[in-house]
Short mmCIF file of C-alpha atoms and ligand atoms in Angstrom, two decimals:
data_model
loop_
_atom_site.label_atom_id
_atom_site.label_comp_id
_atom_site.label_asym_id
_atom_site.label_seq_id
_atom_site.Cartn_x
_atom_site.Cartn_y
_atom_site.Cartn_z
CA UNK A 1 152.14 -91.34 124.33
CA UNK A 2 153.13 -91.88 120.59
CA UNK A 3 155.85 -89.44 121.06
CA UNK A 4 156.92 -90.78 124.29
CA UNK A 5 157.86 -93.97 122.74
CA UNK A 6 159.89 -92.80 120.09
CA UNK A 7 161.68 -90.61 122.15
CA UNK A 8 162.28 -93.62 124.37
CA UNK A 9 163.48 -95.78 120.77
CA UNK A 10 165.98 -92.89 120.48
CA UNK A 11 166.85 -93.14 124.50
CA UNK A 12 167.47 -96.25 124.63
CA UNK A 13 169.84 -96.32 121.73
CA UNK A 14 171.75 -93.39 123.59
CA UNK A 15 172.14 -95.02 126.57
CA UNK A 16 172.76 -98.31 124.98
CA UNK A 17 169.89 -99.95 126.83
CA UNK A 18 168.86 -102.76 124.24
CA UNK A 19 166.22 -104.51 127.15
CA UNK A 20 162.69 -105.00 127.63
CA UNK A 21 160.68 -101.70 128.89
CA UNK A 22 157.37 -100.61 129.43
CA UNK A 23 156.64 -96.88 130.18
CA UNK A 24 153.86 -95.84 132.24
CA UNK A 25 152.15 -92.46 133.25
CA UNK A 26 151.27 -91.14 136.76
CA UNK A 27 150.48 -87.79 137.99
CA UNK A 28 153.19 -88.21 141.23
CA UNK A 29 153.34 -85.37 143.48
CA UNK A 30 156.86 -85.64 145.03
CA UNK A 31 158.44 -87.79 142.20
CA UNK A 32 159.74 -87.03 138.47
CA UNK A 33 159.77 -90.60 137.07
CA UNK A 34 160.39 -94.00 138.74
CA UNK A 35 162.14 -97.20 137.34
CA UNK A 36 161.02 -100.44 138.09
CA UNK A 37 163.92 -102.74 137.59
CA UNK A 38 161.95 -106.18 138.60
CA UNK A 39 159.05 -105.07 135.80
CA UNK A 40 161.21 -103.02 133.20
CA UNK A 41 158.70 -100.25 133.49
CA UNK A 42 159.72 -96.19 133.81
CA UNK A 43 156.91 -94.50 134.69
CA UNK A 44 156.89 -90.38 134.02
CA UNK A 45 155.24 -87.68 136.14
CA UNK A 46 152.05 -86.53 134.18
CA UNK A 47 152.88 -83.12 135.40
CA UNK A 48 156.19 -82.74 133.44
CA UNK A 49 154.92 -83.79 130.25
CA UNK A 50 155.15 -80.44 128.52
CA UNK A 51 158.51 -79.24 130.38
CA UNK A 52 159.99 -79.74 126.82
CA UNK A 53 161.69 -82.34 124.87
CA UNK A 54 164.56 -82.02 126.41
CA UNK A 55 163.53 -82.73 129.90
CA UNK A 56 161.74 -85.61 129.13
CA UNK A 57 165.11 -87.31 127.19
CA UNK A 58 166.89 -86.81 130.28
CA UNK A 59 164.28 -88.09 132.16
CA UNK A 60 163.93 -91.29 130.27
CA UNK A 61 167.49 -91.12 130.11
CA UNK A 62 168.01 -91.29 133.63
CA UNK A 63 165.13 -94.29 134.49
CA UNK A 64 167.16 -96.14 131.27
CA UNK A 65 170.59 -95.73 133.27
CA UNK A 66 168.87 -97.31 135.82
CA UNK A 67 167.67 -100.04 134.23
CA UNK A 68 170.96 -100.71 132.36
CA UNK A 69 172.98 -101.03 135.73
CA UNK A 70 170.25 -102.88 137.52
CA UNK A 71 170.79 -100.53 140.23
CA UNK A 72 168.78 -97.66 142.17
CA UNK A 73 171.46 -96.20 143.20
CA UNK A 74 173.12 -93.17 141.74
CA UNK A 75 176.79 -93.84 142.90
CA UNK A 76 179.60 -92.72 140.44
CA UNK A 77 179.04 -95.71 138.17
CA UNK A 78 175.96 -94.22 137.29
CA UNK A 79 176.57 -90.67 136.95
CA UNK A 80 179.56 -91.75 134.29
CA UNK A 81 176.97 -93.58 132.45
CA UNK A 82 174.39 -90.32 132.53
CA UNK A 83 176.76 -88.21 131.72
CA UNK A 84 177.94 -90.02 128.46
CA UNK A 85 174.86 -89.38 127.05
CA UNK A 86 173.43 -86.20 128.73
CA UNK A 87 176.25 -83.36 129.16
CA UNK A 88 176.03 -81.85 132.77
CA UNK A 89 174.37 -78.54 131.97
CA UNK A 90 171.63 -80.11 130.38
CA UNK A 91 171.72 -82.24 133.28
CA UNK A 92 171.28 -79.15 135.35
CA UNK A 93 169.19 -77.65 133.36
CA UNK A 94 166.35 -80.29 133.49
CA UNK A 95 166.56 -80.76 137.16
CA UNK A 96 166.25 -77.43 137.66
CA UNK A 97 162.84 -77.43 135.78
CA UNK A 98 161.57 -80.47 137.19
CA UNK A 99 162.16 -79.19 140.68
CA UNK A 100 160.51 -75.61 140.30
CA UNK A 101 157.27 -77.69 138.38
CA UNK A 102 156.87 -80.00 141.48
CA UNK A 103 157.56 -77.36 143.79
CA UNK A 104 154.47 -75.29 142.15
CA UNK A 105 152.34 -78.25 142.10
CA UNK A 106 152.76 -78.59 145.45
CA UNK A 107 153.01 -75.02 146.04
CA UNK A 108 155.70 -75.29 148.12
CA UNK A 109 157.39 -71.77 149.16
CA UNK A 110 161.13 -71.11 148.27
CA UNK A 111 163.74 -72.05 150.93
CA UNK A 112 161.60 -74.90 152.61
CA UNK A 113 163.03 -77.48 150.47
CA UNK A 114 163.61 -80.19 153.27
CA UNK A 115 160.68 -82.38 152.83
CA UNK A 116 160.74 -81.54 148.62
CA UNK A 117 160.36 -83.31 145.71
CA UNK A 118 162.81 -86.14 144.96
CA UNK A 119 164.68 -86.72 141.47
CA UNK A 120 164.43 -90.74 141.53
ZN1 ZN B 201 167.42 -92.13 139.72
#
């Protein structure tokens, strides 16, 4: 948790988020982090935790974007403001591990991907 909220100090300064926020932990099954934008709060998937540092900055990266642009949505605005901060084959990269850890906590079987995990 310690390390969590440094790495969201050093987030926040990338994304140029300089707001209130609260992070939170929950062992979703279908989600990698959520962002509350009434409450400030980004809460991270338990089960990603030890994906890497990497993963988790874009995580926290992303729920910050999201915050920043008081918006859900991820329109163009939104990927421009990712994007500034987290070059695209990181980008890749990290959703690509995210999906294949929620897939095998759900074990979920390759090619039935229609009722998958979500990236909000
Ligand atoms: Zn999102």
């Amino acid at each position: 948790m310690e390390e969590l909220e440094k790495l969201l100090a050093e987030c926040k300064k990338l994304v140029g988020y300089e707001g209130p926020v609260r992070i939170a932990l929950k062992p979703y099954k279908l989600k990698a982090a959520t962002a509350n934008i009434k409450s400030r709060t980004i809460t991270v998937n338990t089960h990603l935790l030890d994906l890497g540092e990497d993963v988790i900055r874009y995580l926290l990266v992303h729920e910050l974007v999201h915050l920043k642009l008081n918006s859900r949505y991820h329109d163009s605005v939104f990927h421009e403001e990712l994007l500034k901060v987290v070059p695209e084959d990181e980008v890749r990269r990290a959703r690509h591990m995210i999906i294949e850890r929620l897939l095998e906590i759900n074990n979920v079987r390759r090619g039935r991907r229609s009722s998958g995990p979500s990236l909000d």
